[in-house]
Coordinates of C-alpha atoms in Angstrom, one line a residue:
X1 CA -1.1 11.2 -128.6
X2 CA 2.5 11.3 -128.2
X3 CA 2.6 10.1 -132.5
X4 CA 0.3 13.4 -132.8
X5 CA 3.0 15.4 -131.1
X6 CA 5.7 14.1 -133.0
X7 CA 3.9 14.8 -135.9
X8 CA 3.2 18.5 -135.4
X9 CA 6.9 19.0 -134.4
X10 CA 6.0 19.7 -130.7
X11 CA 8.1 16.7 -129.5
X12 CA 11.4 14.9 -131.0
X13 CA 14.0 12.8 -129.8
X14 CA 17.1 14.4 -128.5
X15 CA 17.1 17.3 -126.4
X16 CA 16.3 17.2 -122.7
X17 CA 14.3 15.3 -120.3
X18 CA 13.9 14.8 -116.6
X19 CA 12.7 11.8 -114.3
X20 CA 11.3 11.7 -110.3
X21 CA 8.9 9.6 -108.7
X22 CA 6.6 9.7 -105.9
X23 CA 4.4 7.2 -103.7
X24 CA 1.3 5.8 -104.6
X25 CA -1.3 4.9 -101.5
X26 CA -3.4 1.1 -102.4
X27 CA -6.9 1.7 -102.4
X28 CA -7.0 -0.4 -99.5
X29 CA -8.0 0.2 -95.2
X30 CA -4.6 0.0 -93.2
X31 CA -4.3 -3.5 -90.9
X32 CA -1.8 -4.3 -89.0
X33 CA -0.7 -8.0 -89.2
X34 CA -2.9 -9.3 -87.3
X35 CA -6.1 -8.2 -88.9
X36 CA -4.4 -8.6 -91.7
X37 CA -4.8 -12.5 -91.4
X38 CA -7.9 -12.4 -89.8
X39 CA -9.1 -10.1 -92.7
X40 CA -7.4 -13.0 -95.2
X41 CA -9.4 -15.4 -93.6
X42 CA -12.4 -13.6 -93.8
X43 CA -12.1 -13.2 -97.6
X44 CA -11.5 -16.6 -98.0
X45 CA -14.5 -17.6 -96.0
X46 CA -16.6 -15.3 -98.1
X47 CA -15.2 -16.6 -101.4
X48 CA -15.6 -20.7 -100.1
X49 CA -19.3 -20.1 -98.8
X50 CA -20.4 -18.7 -102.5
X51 CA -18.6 -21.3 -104.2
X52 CA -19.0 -24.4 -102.2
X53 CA -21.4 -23.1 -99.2
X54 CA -22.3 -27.0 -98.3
X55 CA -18.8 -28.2 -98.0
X56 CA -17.7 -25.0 -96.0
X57 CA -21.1 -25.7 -93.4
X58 CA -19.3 -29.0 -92.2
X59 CA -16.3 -26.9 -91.4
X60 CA -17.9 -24.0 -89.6
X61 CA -17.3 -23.5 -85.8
X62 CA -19.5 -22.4 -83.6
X63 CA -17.5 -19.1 -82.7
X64 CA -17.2 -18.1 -86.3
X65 CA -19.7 -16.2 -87.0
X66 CA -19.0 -13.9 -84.6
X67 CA -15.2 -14.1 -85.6
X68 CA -15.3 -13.9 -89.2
X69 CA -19.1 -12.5 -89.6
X70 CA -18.0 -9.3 -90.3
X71 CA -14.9 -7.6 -91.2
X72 CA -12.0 -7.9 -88.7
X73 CA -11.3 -4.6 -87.1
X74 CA -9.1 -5.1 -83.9
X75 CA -7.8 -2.8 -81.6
X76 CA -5.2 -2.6 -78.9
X77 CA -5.9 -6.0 -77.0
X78 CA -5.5 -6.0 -73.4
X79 CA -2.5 -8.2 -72.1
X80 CA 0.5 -6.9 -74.7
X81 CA 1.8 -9.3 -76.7
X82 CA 0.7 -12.8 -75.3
X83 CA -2.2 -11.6 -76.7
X84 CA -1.8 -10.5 -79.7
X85 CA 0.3 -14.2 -80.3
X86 CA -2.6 -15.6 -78.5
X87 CA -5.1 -14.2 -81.1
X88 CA -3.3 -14.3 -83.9
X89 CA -2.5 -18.9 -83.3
X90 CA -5.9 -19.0 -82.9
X91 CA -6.4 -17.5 -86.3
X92 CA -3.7 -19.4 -87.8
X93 CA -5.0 -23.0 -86.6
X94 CA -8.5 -21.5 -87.7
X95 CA -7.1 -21.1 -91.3
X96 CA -4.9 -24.2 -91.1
X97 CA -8.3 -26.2 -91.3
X98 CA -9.3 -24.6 -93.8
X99 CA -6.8 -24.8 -96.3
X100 CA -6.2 -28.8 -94.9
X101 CA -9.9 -29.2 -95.9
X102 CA -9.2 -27.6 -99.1
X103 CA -6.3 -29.5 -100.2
X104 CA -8.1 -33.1 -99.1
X105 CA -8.6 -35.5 -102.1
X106 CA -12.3 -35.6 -101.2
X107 CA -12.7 -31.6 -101.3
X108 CA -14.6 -30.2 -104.3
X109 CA -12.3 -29.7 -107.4
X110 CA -10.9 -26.5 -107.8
X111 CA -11.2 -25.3 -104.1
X112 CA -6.9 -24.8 -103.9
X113 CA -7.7 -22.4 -107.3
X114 CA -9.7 -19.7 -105.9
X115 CA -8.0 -16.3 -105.9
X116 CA -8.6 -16.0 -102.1
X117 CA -8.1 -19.9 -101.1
X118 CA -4.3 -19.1 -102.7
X119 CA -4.0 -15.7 -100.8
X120 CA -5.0 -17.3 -97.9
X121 CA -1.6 -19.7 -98.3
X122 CA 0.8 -17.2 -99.2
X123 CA -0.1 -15.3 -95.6
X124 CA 0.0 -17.8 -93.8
X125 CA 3.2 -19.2 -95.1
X126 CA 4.3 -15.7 -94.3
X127 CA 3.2 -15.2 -91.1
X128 CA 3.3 -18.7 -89.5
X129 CA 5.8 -21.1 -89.1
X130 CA 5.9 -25.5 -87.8
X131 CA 7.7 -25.6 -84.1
X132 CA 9.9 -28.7 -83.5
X133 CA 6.7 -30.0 -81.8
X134 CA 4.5 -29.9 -84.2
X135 CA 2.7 -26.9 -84.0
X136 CA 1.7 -24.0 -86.1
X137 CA 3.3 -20.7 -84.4
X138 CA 3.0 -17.1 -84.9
X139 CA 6.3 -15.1 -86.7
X140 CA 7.9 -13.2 -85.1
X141 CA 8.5 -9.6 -86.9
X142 CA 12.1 -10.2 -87.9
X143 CA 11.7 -13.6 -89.0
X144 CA 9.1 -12.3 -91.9
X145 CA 9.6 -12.6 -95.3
X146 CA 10.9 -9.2 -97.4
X147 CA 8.3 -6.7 -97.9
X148 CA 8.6 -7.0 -101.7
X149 CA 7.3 -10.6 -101.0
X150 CA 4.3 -9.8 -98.3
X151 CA 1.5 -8.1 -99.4
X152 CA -0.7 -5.7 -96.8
X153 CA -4.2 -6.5 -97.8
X154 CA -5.6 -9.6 -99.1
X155 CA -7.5 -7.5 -101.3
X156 CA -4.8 -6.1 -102.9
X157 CA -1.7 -8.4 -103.7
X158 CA 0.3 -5.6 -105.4
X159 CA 0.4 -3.6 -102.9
X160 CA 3.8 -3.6 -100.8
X161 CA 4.9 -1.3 -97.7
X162 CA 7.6 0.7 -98.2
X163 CA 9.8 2.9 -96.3
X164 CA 11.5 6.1 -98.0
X165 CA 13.7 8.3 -96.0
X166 CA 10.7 10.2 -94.0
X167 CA 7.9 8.3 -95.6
X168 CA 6.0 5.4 -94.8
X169 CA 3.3 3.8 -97.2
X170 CA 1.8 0.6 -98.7
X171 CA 1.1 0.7 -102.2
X172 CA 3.1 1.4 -105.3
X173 CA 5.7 3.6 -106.8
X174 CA 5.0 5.9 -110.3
X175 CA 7.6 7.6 -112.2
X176 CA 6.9 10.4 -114.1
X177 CA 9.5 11.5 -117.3
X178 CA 8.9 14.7 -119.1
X179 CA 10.9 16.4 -121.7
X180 CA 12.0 20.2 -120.5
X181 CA 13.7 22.1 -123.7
X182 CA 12.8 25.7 -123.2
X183 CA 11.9 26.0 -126.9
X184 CA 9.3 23.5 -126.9
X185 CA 6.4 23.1 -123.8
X186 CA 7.2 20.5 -121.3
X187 CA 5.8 16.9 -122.2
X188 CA 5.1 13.9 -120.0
X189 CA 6.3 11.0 -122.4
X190 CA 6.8 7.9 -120.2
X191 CA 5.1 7.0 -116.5
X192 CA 6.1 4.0 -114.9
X193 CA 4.1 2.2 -112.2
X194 CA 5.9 -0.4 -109.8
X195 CA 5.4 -2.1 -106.6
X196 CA 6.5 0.4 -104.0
X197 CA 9.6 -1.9 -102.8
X198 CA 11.4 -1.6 -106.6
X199 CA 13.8 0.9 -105.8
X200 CA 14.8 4.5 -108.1
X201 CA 17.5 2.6 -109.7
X202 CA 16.4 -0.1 -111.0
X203 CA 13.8 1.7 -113.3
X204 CA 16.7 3.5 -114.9
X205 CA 17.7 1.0 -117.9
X206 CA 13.7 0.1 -117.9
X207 CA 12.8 4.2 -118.7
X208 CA 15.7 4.5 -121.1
X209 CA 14.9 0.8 -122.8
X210 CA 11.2 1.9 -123.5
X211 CA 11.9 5.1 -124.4
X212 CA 14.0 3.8 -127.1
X213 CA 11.2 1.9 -128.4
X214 CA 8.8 4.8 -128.9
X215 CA 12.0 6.7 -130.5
X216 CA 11.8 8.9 -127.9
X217 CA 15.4 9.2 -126.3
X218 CA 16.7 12.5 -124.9
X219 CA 20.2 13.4 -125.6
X220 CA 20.6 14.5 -121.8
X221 CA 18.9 13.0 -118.9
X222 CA 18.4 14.7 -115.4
X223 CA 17.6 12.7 -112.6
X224 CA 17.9 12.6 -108.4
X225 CA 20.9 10.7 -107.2
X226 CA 18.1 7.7 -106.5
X227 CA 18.2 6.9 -110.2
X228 CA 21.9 7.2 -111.3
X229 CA 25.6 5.1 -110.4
X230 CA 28.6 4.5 -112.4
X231 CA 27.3 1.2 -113.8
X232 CA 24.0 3.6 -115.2
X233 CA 26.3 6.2 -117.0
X234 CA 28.1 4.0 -118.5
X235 CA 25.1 2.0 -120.2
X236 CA 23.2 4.9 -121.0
X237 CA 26.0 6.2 -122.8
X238 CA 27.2 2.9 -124.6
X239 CA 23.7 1.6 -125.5
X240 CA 21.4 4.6 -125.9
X241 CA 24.0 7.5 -126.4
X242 CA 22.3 9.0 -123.5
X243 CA 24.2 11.5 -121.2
X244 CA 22.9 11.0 -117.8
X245 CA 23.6 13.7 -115.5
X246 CA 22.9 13.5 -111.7
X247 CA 24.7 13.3 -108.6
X248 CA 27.0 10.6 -108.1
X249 CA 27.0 9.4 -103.7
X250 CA 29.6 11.0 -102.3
X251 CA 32.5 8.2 -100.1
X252 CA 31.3 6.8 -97.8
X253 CA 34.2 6.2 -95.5
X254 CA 34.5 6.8 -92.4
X255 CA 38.2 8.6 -93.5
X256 CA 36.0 10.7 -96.0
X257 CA 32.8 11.9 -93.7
X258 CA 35.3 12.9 -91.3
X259 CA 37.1 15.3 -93.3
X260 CA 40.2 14.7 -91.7
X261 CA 41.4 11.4 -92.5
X262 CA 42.7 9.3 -96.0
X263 CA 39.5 9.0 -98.0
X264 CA 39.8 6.6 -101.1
X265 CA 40.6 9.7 -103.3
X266 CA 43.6 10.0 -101.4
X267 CA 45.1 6.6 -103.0
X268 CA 46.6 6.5 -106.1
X269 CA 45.4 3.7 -108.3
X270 CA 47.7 1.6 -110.5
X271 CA 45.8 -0.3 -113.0
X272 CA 48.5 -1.7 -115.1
X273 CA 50.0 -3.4 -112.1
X274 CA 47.6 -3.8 -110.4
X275 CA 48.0 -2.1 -106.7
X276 CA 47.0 0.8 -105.3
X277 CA 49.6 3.3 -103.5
X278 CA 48.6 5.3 -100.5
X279 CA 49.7 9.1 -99.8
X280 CA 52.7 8.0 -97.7
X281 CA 53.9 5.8 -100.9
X282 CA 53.4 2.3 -99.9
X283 CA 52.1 -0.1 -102.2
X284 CA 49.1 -2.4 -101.7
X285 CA 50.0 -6.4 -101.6
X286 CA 47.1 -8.1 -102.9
X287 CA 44.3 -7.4 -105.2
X288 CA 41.4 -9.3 -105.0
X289 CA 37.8 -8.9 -106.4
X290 CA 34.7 -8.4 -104.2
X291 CA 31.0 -8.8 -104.8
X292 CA 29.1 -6.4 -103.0
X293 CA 25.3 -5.9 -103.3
X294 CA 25.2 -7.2 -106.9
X295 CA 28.5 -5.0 -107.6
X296 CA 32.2 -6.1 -108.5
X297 CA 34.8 -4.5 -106.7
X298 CA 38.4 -4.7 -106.4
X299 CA 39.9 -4.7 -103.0
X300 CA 43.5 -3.6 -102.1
X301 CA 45.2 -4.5 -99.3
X302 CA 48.5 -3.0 -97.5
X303 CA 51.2 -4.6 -95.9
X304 CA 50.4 -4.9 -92.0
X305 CA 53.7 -4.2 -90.9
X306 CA 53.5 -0.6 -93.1
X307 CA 50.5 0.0 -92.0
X308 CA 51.8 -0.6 -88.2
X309 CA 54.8 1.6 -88.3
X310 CA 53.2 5.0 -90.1
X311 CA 52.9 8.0 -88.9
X312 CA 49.3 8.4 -90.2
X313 CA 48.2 5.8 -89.0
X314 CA 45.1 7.5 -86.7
X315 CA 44.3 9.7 -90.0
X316 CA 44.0 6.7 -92.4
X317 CA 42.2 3.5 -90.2
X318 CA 40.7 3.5 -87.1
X319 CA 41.8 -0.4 -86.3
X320 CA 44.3 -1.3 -83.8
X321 CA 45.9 -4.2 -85.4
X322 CA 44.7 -4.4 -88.7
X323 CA 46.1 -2.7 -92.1
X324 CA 44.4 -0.4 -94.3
X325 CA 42.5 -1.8 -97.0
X326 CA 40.9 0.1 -99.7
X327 CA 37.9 -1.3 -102.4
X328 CA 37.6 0.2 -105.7
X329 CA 35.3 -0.3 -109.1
X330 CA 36.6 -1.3 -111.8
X331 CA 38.8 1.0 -114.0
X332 CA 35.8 2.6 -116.4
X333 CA 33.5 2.7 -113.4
X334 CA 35.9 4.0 -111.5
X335 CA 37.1 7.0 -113.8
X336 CA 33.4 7.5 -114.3
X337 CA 32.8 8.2 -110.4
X338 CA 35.8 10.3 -109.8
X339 CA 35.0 12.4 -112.6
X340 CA 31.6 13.0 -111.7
X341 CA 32.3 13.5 -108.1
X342 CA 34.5 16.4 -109.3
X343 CA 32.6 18.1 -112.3
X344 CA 29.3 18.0 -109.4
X345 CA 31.0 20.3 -107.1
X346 CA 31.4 23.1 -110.0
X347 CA 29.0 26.3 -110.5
X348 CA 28.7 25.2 -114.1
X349 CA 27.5 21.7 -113.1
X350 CA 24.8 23.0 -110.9
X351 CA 23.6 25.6 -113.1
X352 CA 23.3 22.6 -115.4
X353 CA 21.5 20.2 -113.0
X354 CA 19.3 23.1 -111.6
X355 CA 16.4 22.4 -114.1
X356 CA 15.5 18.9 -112.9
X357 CA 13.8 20.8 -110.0
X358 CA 11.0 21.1 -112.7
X359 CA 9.7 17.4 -112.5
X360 CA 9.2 18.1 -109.0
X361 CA 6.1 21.0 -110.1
X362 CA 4.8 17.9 -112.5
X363 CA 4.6 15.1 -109.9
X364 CA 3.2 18.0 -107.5
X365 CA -0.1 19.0 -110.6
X366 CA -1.0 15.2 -110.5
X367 CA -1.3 14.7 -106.8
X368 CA -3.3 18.1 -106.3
X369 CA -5.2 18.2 -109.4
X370 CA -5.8 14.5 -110.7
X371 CA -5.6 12.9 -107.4
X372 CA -2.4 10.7 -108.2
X373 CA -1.3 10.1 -104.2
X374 CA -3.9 7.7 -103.8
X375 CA -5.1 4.8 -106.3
X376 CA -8.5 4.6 -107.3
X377 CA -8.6 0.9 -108.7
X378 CA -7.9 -2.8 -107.2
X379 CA -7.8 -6.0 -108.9
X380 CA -5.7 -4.8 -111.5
X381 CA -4.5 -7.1 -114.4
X382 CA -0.9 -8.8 -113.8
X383 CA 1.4 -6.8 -115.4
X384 CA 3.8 -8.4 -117.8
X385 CA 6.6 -6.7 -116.3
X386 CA 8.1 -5.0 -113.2
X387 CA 6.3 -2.0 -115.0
X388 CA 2.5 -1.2 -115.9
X389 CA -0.1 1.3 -116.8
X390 CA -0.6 3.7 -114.7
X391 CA -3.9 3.8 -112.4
X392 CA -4.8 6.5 -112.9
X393 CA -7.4 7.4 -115.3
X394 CA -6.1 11.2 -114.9
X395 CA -2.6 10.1 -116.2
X396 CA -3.7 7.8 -118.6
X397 CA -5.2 8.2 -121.7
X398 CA -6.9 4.8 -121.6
X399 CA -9.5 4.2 -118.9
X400 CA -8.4 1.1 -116.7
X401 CA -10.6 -2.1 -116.7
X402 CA -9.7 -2.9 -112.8
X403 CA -12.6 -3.1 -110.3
X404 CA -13.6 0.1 -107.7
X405 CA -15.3 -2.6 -105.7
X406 CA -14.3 -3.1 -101.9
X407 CA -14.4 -6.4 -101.6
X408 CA -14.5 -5.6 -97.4
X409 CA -17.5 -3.4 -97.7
X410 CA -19.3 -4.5 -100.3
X411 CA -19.2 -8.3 -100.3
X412 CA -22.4 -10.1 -99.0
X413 CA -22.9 -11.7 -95.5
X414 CA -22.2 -15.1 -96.8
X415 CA -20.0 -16.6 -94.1
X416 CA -22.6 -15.4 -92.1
X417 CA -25.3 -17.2 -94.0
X418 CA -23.5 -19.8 -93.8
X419 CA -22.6 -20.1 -90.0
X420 CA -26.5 -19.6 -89.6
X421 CA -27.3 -23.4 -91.0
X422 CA -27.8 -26.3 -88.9
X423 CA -25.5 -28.7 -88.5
X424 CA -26.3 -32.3 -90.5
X425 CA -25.4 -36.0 -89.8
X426 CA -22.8 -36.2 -91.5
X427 CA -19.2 -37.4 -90.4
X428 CA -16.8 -34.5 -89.2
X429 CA -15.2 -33.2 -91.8
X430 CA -12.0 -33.8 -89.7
X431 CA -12.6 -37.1 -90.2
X432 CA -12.4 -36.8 -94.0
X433 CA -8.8 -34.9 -94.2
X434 CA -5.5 -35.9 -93.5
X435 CA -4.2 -34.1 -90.6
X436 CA -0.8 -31.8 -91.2
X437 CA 1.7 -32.6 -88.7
X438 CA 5.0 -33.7 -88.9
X439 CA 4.1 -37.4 -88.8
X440 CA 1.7 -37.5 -91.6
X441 CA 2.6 -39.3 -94.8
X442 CA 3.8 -38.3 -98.2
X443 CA 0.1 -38.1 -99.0
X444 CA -0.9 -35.5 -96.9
X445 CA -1.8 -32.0 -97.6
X446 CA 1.2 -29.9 -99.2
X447 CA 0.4 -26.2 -99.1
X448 CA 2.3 -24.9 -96.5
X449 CA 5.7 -24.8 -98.4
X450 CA 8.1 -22.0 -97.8
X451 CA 9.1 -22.0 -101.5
X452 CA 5.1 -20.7 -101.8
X453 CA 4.0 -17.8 -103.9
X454 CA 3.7 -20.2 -106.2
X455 CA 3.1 -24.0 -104.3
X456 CA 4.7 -26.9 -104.8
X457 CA 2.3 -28.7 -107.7
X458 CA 1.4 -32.1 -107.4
X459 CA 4.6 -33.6 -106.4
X460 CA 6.2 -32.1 -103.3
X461 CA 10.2 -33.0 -102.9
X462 CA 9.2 -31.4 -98.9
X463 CA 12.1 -28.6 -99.7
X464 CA 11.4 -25.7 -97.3
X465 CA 8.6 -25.6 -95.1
X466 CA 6.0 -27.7 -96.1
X467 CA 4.3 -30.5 -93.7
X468 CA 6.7 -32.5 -94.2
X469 CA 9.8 -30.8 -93.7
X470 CA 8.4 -29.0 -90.7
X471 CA 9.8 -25.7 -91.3

């Protein structure tokens, strides 16, 4: 369509074009984390008793169907915390014979492959950790891995909580790119769909990168302050040509929120020798470079004996004892923010910056009319990068392949089925598997490894927190 467009003159490169992004909801029920692993092992139940329904039958307990018979729904449990722990070990050690079964030399080939066998392992490696004794224990919340590693429904793998200012949500992120020349009519030409934890910035380079593939690059580019830094001007102009125009964080300092103290605009920067001079004229007397969040900076330092005797002292550092210190970009990254700061606080620059407002009536037509807040499809094809088609049919001029199914709704009563045989005389299965613990040999089971969305293969070196290594 967008070739069509070009053709009939209705869309060029050039021009003008804007970019925002709102929050997608998965297509998935809301668990908390412990239903969440009780709904994992449910799925994996269901998924073992159609494929191998007379190895799982020597596992089954007698409790189970009534635990994982139908889906796990659990509300507030009486006794606080103990019992949530309580409830959630005696999942875990459910699960932990599960997946010890599974990973047995004697199990049915191709058990550890199933989709919800290997789900199964990556919760529990996130939620569960080996004590010094032994046993398998329940996280606590801060010891979890990052949400952009967790997942929020075993159902649903791509789908990530995220927090944004106000909002909460688990699910994904779309951004939305339309052009917005008032001589031509307002075009969507690029929509981006991420994991909700990949932040604004990030997808900057990525818009302006595909865009240049479809010949499609604005001259100008409006955006939030989410999508823009130095280090983003400065590529879009050097590699696409691209303006990008946005607002620039303001300081940060304590100095500079104040309003009444030495913010960093306040120093004078030398670049050729290297120092930075403060508004009372002393000198800094080192400069050294900093890495901070991914970003080089360069730190100045002043001389703790001027620092100690000036007058403005109280105004410029709010230590005792210590000098002032000051850190910086480098020089073109620098220039870049100072500029910026300045030009954002004229009338002329927000007249300029006043039609990116529009994206915000865009974003608002797809989640009223065509439903966007909420994704209609799971079991989505891996992407081949951080960015994908969108999932929405309304959006997209290609109908997705994924599946509506609800695996918790619609999925037969297997486990069920199969916690309804009799038992038979054959050895316990426990008998059969090598148990995990921190005594067992190299040969035992190796899928609890902290390294673990992907495993450790064959040969384990028992880095991070496999049986071995008892982490």
């Amino acid at each position: 369509m967008l070739e069509r467009l070009v053709e009939a003159g209705l869309l060029k490169a050039g021009g003008r074009q804007r970019t925002d992004a709102t929050h997608v909801l998965a297509a998935v029920r809301t668990l908390s984390r412990l239903e969440l692993v009780g709904e994992t092992l449910r799925a994996a139940l269901e998924e073992l008793a159609e494929a191998a329904p007379a190895w799982l039958v020597l596992l089954i307990e007698p409790e189970w169907a009534k635990r994982y018979g139908r889906r796990v729904e659990i509300g507030k449990l009486p006794g606080g915390k103990a019992a949530v722990t309580a409830r959630a070990e005696e999942f875990g050690r459910d699960g932990h014979k599960i997946l010890t079964a599974a990973w047995a030399a004697c199990a049915p080939p191709g058990l550890r492959l199933l989709p919800q066998v290997e789900i199964l392992r990556q919760a529990w490696v996130h939620h569960y950790f080996w004590d010094v004794d032994g046993c398998l224990r329940w996280r606590d919340g801060h010891a979890l891995p990052p949400a952009s590693l967790r997942f929020d429904s075993p159902y649903d793998t791509d789908a990530h909580y995220c927090v944004k200012r106000d909002t909460a949500w688990s699910g994904y992120r779309t951004h939305f790119t339309e052009t917005c020349d008032e001589e031509r009519p307002e075009l969507v030409v690029h929509v981006a769909t991420t994991i909700s934890t990949v932040q604004d910035i990030e997808m900057t380079d990525t818009i302006h990168d595909e865009l240049a593939e479809r010949h499609l690059l604005p001259a100008e580019h409006v955006v939030d302050s989410g999508y823009i830094s130095p280090a983003r001007i400065e590529r879009a102009q050097r590699v696409h040509g691209i303006t990008l125009l946005g607002p620039i964080a303001a300081d940060h300092s304590a100095q500079a929120k104040a309003g009444l103290g030495f913010g960093k605009a306040a120093f004078t920067i030398d670049w050729a020798n290297e120092q930075a001079i403060c508004p009372r004229g002393a000198t800094s007397v080192s400069w050294t470079e900093l890495r901070i969040k991914e970003n080089t900076y360069l730190q100045a330092r002043f001389a703790e004996a001027d620092c100690r005797s000036c007058p403005d002292r109280t105004r410029c550092t709010s230590s005792a004892t210590r000098p002032r210190s000051i850190a910086v970009l480098p020089r073109p990254l620098h220039e870049i923010q100072t500029r910026n700061r300045l030009d954002q606080q004229t009338e002329q620059w927000q007249r300029r910056y006043a039609i990116r407002a529009g994206i915000e009536a865009t974003l608002s037509q797809n989640v009223r009319a065509h439903g966007l807040r909420r994704s209609r499809y799971r079991a989505w094809p891996a992407p081949t990068s951080s960015t994908s088609s969108p999932r929405w049919p309304a959006t997209s001029p290609a109908s997705p392949t994924g599946s509506t199914a609800h695996p918790e709704h619609d999925a037969g009563p297997r486990t069920s089925a199969v916690c309804a045989q009799p038992p038979r005389d054959l050895p316990n299965i426990t008998n059969r598997v090598t148990a995990l613990d921190l005594r067992a040999r190299r040969e035992s089971t190796c899928w609890f490894d902290l390294r673990s969305v992907v495993g450790c293969g064959e040969e384990c070196g028992h880095v991070g927190g496999c049986s071995e290594s008892g982490r």
